[in-house]
CSV table of C-alpha atoms and ligand atoms in Angstrom, one decimal:
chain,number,residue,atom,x,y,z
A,1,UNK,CA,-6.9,54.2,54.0
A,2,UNK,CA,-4.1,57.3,53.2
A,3,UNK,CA,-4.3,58.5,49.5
A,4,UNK,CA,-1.1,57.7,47.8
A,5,UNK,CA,0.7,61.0,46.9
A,6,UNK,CA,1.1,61.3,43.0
A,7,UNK,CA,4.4,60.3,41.5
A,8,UNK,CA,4.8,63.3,38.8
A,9,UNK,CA,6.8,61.8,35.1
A,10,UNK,CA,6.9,64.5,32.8
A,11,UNK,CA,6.3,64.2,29.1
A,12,UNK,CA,10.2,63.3,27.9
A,13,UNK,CA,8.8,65.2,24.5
A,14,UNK,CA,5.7,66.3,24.8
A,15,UNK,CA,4.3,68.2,21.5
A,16,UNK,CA,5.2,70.7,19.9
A,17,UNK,CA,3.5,74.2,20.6
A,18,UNK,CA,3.2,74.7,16.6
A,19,UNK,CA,2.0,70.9,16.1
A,20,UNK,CA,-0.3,71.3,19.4
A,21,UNK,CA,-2.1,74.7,17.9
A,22,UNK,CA,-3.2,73.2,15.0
A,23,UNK,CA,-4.3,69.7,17.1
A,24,UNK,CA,-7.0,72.1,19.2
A,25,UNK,CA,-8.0,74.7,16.5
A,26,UNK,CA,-11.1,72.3,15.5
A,27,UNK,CA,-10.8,68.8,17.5
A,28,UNK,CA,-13.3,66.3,16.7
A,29,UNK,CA,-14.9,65.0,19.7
A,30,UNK,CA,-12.3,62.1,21.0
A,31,UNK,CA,-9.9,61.8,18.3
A,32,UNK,CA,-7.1,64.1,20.2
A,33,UNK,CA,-5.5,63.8,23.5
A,34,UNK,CA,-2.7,65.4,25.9
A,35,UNK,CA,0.4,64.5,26.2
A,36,UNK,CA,-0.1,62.9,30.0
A,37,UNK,CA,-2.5,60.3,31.8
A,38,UNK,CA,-3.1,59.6,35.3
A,39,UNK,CA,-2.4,56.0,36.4
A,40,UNK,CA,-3.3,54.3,39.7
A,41,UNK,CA,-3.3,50.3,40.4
A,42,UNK,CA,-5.3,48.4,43.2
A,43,UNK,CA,-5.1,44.8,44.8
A,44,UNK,CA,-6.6,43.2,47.2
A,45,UNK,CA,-3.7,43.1,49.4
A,46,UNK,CA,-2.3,46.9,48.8
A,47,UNK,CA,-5.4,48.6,48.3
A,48,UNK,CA,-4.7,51.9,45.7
A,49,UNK,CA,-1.5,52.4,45.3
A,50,UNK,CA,1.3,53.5,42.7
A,51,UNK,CA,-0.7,56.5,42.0
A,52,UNK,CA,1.3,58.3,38.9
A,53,UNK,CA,0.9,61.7,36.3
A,54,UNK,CA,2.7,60.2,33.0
A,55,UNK,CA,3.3,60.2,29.6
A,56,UNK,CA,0.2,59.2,27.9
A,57,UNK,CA,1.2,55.8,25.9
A,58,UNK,CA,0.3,52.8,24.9
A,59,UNK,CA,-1.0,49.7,27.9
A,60,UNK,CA,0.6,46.6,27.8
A,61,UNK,CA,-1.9,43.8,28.6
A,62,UNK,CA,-1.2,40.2,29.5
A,63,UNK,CA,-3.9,38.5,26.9
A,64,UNK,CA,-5.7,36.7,30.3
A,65,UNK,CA,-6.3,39.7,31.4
A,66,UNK,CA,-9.9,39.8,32.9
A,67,UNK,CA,-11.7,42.6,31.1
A,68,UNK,CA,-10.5,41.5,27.7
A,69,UNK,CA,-12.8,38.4,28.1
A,70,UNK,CA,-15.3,39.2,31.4
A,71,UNK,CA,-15.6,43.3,29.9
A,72,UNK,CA,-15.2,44.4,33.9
A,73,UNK,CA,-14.8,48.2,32.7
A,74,UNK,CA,-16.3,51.4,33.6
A,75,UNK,CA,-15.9,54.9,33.2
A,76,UNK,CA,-16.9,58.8,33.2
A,77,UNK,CA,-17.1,61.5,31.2
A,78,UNK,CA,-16.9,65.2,32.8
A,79,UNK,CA,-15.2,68.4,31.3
A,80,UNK,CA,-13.0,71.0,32.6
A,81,UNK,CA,-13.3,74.5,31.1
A,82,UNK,CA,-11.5,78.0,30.6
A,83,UNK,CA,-13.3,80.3,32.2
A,84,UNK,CA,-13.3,84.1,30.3
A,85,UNK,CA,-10.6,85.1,33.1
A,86,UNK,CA,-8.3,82.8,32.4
A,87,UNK,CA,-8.7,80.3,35.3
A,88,UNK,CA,-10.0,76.6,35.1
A,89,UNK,CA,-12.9,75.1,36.4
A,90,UNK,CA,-14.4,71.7,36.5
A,91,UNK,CA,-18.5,71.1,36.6
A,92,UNK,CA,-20.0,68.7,38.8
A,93,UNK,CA,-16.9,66.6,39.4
A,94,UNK,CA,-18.1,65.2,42.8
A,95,UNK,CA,-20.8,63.5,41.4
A,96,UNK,CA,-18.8,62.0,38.7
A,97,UNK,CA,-16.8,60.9,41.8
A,98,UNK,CA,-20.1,59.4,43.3
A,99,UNK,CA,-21.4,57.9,39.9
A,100,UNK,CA,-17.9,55.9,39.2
A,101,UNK,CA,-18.8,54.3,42.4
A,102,UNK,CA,-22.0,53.5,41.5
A,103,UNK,CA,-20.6,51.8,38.8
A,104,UNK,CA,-17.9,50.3,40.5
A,105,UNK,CA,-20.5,48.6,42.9
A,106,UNK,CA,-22.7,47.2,40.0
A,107,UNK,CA,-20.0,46.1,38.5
A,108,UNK,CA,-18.4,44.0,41.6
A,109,UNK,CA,-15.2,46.3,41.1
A,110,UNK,CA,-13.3,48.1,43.7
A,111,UNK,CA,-14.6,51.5,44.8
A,112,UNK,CA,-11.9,54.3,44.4
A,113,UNK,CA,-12.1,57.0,46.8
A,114,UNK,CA,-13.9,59.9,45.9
A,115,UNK,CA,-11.1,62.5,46.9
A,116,UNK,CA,-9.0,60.5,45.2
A,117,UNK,CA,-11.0,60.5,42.0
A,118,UNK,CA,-11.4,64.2,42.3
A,119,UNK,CA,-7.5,64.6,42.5
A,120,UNK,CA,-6.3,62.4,39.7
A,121,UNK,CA,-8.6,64.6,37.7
A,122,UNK,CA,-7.4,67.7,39.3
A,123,UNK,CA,-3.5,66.7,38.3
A,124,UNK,CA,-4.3,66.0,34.6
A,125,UNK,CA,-6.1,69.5,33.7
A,126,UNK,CA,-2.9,71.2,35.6
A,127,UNK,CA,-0.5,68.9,33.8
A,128,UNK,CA,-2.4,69.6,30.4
A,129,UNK,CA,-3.7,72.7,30.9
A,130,UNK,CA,-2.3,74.1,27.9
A,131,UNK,CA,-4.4,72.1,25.6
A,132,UNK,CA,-7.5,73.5,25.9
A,133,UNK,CA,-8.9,74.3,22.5
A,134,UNK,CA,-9.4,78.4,21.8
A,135,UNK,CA,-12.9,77.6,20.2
A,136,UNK,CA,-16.6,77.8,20.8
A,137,UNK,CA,-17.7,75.8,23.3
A,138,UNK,CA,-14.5,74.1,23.7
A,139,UNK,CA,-13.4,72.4,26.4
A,140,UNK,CA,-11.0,69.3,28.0
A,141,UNK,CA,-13.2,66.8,28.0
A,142,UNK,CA,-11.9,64.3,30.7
A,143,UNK,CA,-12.3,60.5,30.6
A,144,UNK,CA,-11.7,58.9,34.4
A,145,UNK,CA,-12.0,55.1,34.0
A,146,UNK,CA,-11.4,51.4,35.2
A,147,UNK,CA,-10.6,48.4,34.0
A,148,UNK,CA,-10.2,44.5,36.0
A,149,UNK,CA,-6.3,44.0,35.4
A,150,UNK,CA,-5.8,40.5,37.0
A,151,UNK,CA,-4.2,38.1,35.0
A,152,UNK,CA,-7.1,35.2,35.3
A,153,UNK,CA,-9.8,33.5,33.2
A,154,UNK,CA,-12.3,32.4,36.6
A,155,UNK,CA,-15.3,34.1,35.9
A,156,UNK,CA,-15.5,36.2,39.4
A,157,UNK,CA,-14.7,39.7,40.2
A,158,UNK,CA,-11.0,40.5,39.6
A,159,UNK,CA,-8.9,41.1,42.6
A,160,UNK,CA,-6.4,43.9,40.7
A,161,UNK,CA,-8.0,47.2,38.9
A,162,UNK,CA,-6.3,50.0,37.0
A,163,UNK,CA,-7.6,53.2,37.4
A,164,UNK,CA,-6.5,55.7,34.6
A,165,UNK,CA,-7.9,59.4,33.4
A,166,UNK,CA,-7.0,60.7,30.0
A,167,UNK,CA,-7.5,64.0,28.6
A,168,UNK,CA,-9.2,65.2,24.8
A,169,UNK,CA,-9.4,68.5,24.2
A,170,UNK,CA,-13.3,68.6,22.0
A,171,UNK,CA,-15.5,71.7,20.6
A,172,UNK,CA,-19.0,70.8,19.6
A,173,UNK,CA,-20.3,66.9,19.9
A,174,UNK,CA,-22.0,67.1,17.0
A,175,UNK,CA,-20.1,68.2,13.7
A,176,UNK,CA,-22.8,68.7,11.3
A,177,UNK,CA,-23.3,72.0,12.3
A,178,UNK,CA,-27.4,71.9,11.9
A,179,UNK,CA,-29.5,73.8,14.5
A,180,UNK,CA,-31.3,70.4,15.8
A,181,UNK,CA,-30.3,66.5,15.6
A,182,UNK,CA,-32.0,64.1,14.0
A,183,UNK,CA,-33.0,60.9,15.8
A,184,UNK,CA,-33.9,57.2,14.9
A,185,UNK,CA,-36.0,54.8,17.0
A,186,UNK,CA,-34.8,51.4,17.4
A,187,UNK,CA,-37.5,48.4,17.2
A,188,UNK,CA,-34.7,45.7,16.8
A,189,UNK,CA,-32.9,46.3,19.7
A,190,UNK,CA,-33.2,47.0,23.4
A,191,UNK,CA,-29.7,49.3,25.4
A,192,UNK,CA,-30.4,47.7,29.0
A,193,UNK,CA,-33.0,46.1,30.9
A,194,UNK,CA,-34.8,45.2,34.3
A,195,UNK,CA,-31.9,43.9,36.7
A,196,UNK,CA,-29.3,44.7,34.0
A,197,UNK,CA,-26.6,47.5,34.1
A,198,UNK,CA,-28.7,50.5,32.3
A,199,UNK,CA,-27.9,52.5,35.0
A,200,UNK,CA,-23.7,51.9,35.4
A,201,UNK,CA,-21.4,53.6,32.7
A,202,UNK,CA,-19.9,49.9,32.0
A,203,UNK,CA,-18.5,49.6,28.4
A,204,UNK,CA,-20.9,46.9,27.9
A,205,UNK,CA,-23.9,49.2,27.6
A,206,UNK,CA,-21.9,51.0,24.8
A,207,UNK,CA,-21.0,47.7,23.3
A,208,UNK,CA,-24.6,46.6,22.9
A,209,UNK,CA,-25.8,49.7,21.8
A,210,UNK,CA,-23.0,50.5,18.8
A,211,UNK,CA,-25.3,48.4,16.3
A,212,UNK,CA,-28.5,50.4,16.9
A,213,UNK,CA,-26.3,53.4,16.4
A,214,UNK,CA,-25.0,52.4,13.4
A,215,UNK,CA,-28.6,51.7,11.8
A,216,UNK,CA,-29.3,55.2,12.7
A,217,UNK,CA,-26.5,56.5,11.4
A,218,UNK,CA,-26.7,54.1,7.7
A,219,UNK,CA,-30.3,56.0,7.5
A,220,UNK,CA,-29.0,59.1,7.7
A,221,UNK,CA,-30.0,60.3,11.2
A,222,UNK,CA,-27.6,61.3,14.7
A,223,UNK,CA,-28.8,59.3,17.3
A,224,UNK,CA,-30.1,56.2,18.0
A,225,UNK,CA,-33.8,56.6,20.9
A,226,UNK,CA,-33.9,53.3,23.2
A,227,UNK,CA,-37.3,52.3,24.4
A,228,UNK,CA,-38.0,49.9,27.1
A,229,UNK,CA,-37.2,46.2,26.9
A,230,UNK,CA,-40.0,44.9,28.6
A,231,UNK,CA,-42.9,46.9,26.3
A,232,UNK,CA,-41.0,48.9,23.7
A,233,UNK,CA,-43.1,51.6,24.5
A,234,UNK,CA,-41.5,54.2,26.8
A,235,UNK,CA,-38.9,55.9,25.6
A,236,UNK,CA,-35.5,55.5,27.7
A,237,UNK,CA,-32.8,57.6,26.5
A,238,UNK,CA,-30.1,58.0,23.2
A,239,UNK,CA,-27.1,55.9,22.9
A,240,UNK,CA,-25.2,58.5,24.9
A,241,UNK,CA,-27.8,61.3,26.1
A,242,UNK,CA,-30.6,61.5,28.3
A,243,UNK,CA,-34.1,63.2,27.0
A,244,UNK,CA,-36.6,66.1,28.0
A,245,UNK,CA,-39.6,66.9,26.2
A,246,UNK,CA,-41.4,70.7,26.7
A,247,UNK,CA,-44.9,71.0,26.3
A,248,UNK,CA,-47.3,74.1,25.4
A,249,UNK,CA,-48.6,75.0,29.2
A,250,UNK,CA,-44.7,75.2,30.5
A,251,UNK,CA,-44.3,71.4,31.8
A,252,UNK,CA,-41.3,68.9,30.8
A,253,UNK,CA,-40.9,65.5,31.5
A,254,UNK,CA,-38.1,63.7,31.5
A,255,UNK,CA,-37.9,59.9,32.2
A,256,UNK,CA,-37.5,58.5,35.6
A,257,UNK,CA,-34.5,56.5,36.7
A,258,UNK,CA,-35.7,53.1,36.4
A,259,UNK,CA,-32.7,51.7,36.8
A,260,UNK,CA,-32.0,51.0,33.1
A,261,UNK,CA,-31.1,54.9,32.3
A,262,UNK,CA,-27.9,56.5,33.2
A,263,UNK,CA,-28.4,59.2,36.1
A,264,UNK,CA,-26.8,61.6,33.8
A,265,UNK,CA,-25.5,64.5,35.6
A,266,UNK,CA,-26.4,67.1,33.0
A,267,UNK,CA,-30.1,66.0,33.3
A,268,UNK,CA,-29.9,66.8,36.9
A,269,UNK,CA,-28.9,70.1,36.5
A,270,UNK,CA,-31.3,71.1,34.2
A,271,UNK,CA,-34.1,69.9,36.5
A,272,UNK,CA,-32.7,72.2,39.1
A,273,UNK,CA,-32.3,74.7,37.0
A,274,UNK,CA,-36.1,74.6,34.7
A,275,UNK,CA,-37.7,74.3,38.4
A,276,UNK,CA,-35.7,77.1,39.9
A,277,UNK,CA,-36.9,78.9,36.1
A,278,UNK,CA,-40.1,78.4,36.9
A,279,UNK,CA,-41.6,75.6,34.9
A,280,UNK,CA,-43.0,72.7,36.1
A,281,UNK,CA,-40.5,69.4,35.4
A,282,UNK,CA,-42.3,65.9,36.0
A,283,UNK,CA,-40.0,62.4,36.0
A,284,UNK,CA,-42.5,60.0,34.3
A,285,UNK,CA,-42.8,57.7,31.8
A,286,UNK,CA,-43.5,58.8,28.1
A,287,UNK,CA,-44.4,56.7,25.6
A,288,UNK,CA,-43.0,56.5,21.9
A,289,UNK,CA,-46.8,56.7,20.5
A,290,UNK,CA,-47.6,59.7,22.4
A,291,UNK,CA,-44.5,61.7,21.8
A,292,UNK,CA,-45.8,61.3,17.7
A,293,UNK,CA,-49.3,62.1,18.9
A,294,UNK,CA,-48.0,65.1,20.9
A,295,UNK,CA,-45.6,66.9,18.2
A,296,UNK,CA,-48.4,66.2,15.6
A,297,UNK,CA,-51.2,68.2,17.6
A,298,UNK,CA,-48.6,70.9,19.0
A,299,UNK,CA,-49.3,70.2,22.7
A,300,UNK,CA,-45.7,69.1,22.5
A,301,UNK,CA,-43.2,71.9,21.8
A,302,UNK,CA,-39.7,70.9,22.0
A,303,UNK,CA,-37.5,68.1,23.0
A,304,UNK,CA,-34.0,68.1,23.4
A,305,UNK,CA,-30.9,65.8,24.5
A,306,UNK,CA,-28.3,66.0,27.2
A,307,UNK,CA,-24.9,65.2,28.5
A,308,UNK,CA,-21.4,66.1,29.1
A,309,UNK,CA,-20.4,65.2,25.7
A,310,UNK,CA,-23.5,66.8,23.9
A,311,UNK,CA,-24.8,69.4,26.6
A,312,UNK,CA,-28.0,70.5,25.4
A,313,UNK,CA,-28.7,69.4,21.7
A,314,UNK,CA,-32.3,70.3,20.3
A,315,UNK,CA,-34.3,67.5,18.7
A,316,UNK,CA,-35.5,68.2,15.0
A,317,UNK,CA,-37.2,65.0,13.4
A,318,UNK,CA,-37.8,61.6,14.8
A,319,UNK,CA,-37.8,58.4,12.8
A,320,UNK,CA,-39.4,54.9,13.1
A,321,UNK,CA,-39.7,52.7,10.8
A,322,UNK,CA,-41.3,54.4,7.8
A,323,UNK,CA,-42.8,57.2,9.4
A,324,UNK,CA,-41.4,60.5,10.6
A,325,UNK,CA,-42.2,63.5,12.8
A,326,UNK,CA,-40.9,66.9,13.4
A,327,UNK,CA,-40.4,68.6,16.8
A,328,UNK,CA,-42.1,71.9,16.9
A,329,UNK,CA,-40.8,73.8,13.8
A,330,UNK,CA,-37.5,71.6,13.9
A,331,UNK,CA,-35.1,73.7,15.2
A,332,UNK,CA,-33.9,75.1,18.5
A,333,UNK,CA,-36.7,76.0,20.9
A,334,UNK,CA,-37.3,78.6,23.3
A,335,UNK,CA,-37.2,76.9,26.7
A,336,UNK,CA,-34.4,74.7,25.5
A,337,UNK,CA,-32.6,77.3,24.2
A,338,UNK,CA,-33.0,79.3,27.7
A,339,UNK,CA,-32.1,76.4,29.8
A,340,UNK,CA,-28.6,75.6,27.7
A,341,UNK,CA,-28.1,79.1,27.8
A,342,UNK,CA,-28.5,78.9,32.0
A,343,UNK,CA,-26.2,75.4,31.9
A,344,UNK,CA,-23.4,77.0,30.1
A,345,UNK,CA,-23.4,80.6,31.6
A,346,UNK,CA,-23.3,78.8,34.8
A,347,UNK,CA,-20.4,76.1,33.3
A,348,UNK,CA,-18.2,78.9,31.8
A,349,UNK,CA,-18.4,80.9,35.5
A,350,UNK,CA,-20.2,83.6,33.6
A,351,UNK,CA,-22.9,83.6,36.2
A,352,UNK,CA,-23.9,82.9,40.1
A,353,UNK,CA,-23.9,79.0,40.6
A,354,UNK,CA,-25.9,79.4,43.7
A,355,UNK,CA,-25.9,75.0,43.6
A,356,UNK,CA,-21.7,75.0,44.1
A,357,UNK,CA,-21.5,73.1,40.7
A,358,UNK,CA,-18.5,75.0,40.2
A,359,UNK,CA,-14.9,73.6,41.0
A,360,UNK,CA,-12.1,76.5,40.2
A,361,UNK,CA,-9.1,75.2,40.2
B,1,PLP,N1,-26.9,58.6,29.0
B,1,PLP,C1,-25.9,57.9,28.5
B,1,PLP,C2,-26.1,56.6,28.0
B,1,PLP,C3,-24.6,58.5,28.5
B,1,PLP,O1,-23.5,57.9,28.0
B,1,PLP,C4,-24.5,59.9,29.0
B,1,PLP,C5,-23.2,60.5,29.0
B,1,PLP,O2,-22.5,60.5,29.9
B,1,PLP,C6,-25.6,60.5,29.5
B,1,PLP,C7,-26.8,59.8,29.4
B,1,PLP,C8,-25.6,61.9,30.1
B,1,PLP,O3,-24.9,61.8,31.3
B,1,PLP,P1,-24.1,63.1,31.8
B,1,PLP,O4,-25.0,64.2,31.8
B,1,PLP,O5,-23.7,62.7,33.2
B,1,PLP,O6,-22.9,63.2,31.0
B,2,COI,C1,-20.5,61.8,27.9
B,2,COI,O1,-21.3,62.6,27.5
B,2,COI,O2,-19.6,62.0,28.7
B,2,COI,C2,-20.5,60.4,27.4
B,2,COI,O3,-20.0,59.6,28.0
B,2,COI,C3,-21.3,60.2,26.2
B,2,COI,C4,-20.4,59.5,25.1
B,2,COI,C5,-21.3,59.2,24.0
B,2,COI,C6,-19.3,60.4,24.6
């Protein structure tokens, strides 16, 4: 199949330069956006087509539409950033490419071609490029995604998707500006299981883990921790992070793929780059009892979440139920601190990315 060629609309009044400065000087994570979107429809019959860079604005939805009732959605999440000389770059953007088809094939959705993935995201940084925010770790975070857009209540896979990536200029995930986050384990509820769709970035998996998140956040902590649902005992991942957990004789672990974690992108980098530092990184299960028995006797050292959103975010305390622990002395640790360090040099083109990470645009 032949890529459509983008259609370009420009902004008839996009915002104003004054109105825009004071948007980016301190976004919080998702609440602002550029002034265009990238548009693209499939069917069955036309394959993608109607590929467009628009005005960002509002969808109108015929109220059959399938994912308003079958939730047939996925997306991504990947940033672009300003390098120190000025130019752009995006980080890792193929395999955001791959993981949307992942998605797409767990989902029973159609599978967009990777190139022209990679293009529509291309198209909105040079459309938007203006907007990225002057601040610390700021970047345009970019939001590809996909929703079923036939008109029909049969419960089967749509025949029509809309394909559409929006832009939101963000500075730090977290806003509470303490060195480590605090975390909450959830007993009453489970993010994914066995068979189920842990491993797509589907809506869904946010859906059903928004109540968990809200516990933790009513008692006062960040993040919700998942554990399994067959045994509630090996820890899985945050609401919207993978974890790694350093230990005193230079091991991590982080936990394998077992089909109900997200393949997060950010943890596979840091793999890479702790083995290529030196340290010894192990994919295996690790259970919630142990972690407490571990931070207790000091074998453990330092844990510490990931993602696009979050990049690497120390872990202070842990919660569950009435009793609490503390990770190392609470705050940012060495080897976590090294490895973000690594990450971002290698993110913000500062150093070498021997592992062509590194889109420039
Ligand atoms: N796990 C979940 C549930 C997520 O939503 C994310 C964020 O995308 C991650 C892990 C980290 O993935 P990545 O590093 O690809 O952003
Ligand atoms: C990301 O890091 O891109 C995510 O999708 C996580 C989300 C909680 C913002």
């Amino acid at each position: 199949m032949t890529a459509p060629a983008f259609a370009h609309v420009p902004h008839p009044s996009p915002m104003a330069d004054d109105v825009r400065a004071a948007a980016i000087a301190d976004p919080v994570f998702g609440r602002v956006f550029t002034d265009h979107m990238v548009s693209i429809r499939y069917s069955e019959d036309r394959g993608w087509h109607d590929a467009q860079v628009m005005p960002r604005g509002p969808l109108s939805l015929d109220p059959a539409t399938a994912v308003l009732h079958y939730a047939q959605e996925i997306f991504e999440g990947l940033k672009a950033y300003r390098l120190d000389d000025g130019s752009m770059a995006l980080f890792r953007v193929e395999a955001n490419a791959a993981r949307f088809n992942e998605s797409a094939r767990r989902m029973a959705m159609a599978e967009l071609p990777e190139q022209l993935f990679i293009e529509a995201v291309k198209q909105i940084v040079a459309v938007d490029a203006h907007w990225f925010p002057p601040v610390e770790g700021g970047a345009l975070y970019l939001r590809p995604f996909m929703y079923a857009s036939e008109v029909f209540l049969g419960v089967k896979p749509a025949s029509e998707y809309h394909f559409l990536v929006i832009a939101s200029p963000v500075g730090n995930y977290f806003k509470s500006g303490a060195p480590a986050v605090s975390l909450w384990v959830s007993d009453d509820y489970t993010r994914a299981a066995p068979g189920g769709t842990g491993a797509a970035k589907c809506g869904g998996n946010y859906a059903a883990s928004l109540i968990a998140q809200s516990q933790a956040i009513a008692k006062g902590h960040d993040q919700v921790v998942f554990l399994d649902a067959a045994e509630r005992r090996w820890i899985e991942e945050l609401g919207g992070m993978n974890m790694f957990f350093v230990f005193d004789d230079g091991s991590i672990i982080t936990p394998p793929l077992t089909g109900s974690i997200l393949p997060g992108i950010t943890r596979d980098a840091l793999m890479t780059l702790a083995r290529d530092a030196g340290l010894t990184v192990r994919e295996e299960p690790y259970a919630i009892d142990q972690w407490q028995a571990d931070a207790e006797s000091g074998r453990l050292t330092e844990s510490f979440a990931c993602g696009t959103a979050a990049v690497v975010t120390p872990v202070g305390k842990v919660t569950r139920g009435d009793t609490s622990f503390t990770i190392g002395a609470g705050g940012p640790g060495q080897v976590t601190g090294m490895l973000k360090d690594r990450l971002v040099d290698i993110q913000r083109g500062r150093a070498a990315d021997p592992y062509g990470w590194v889109t420039r645009l």
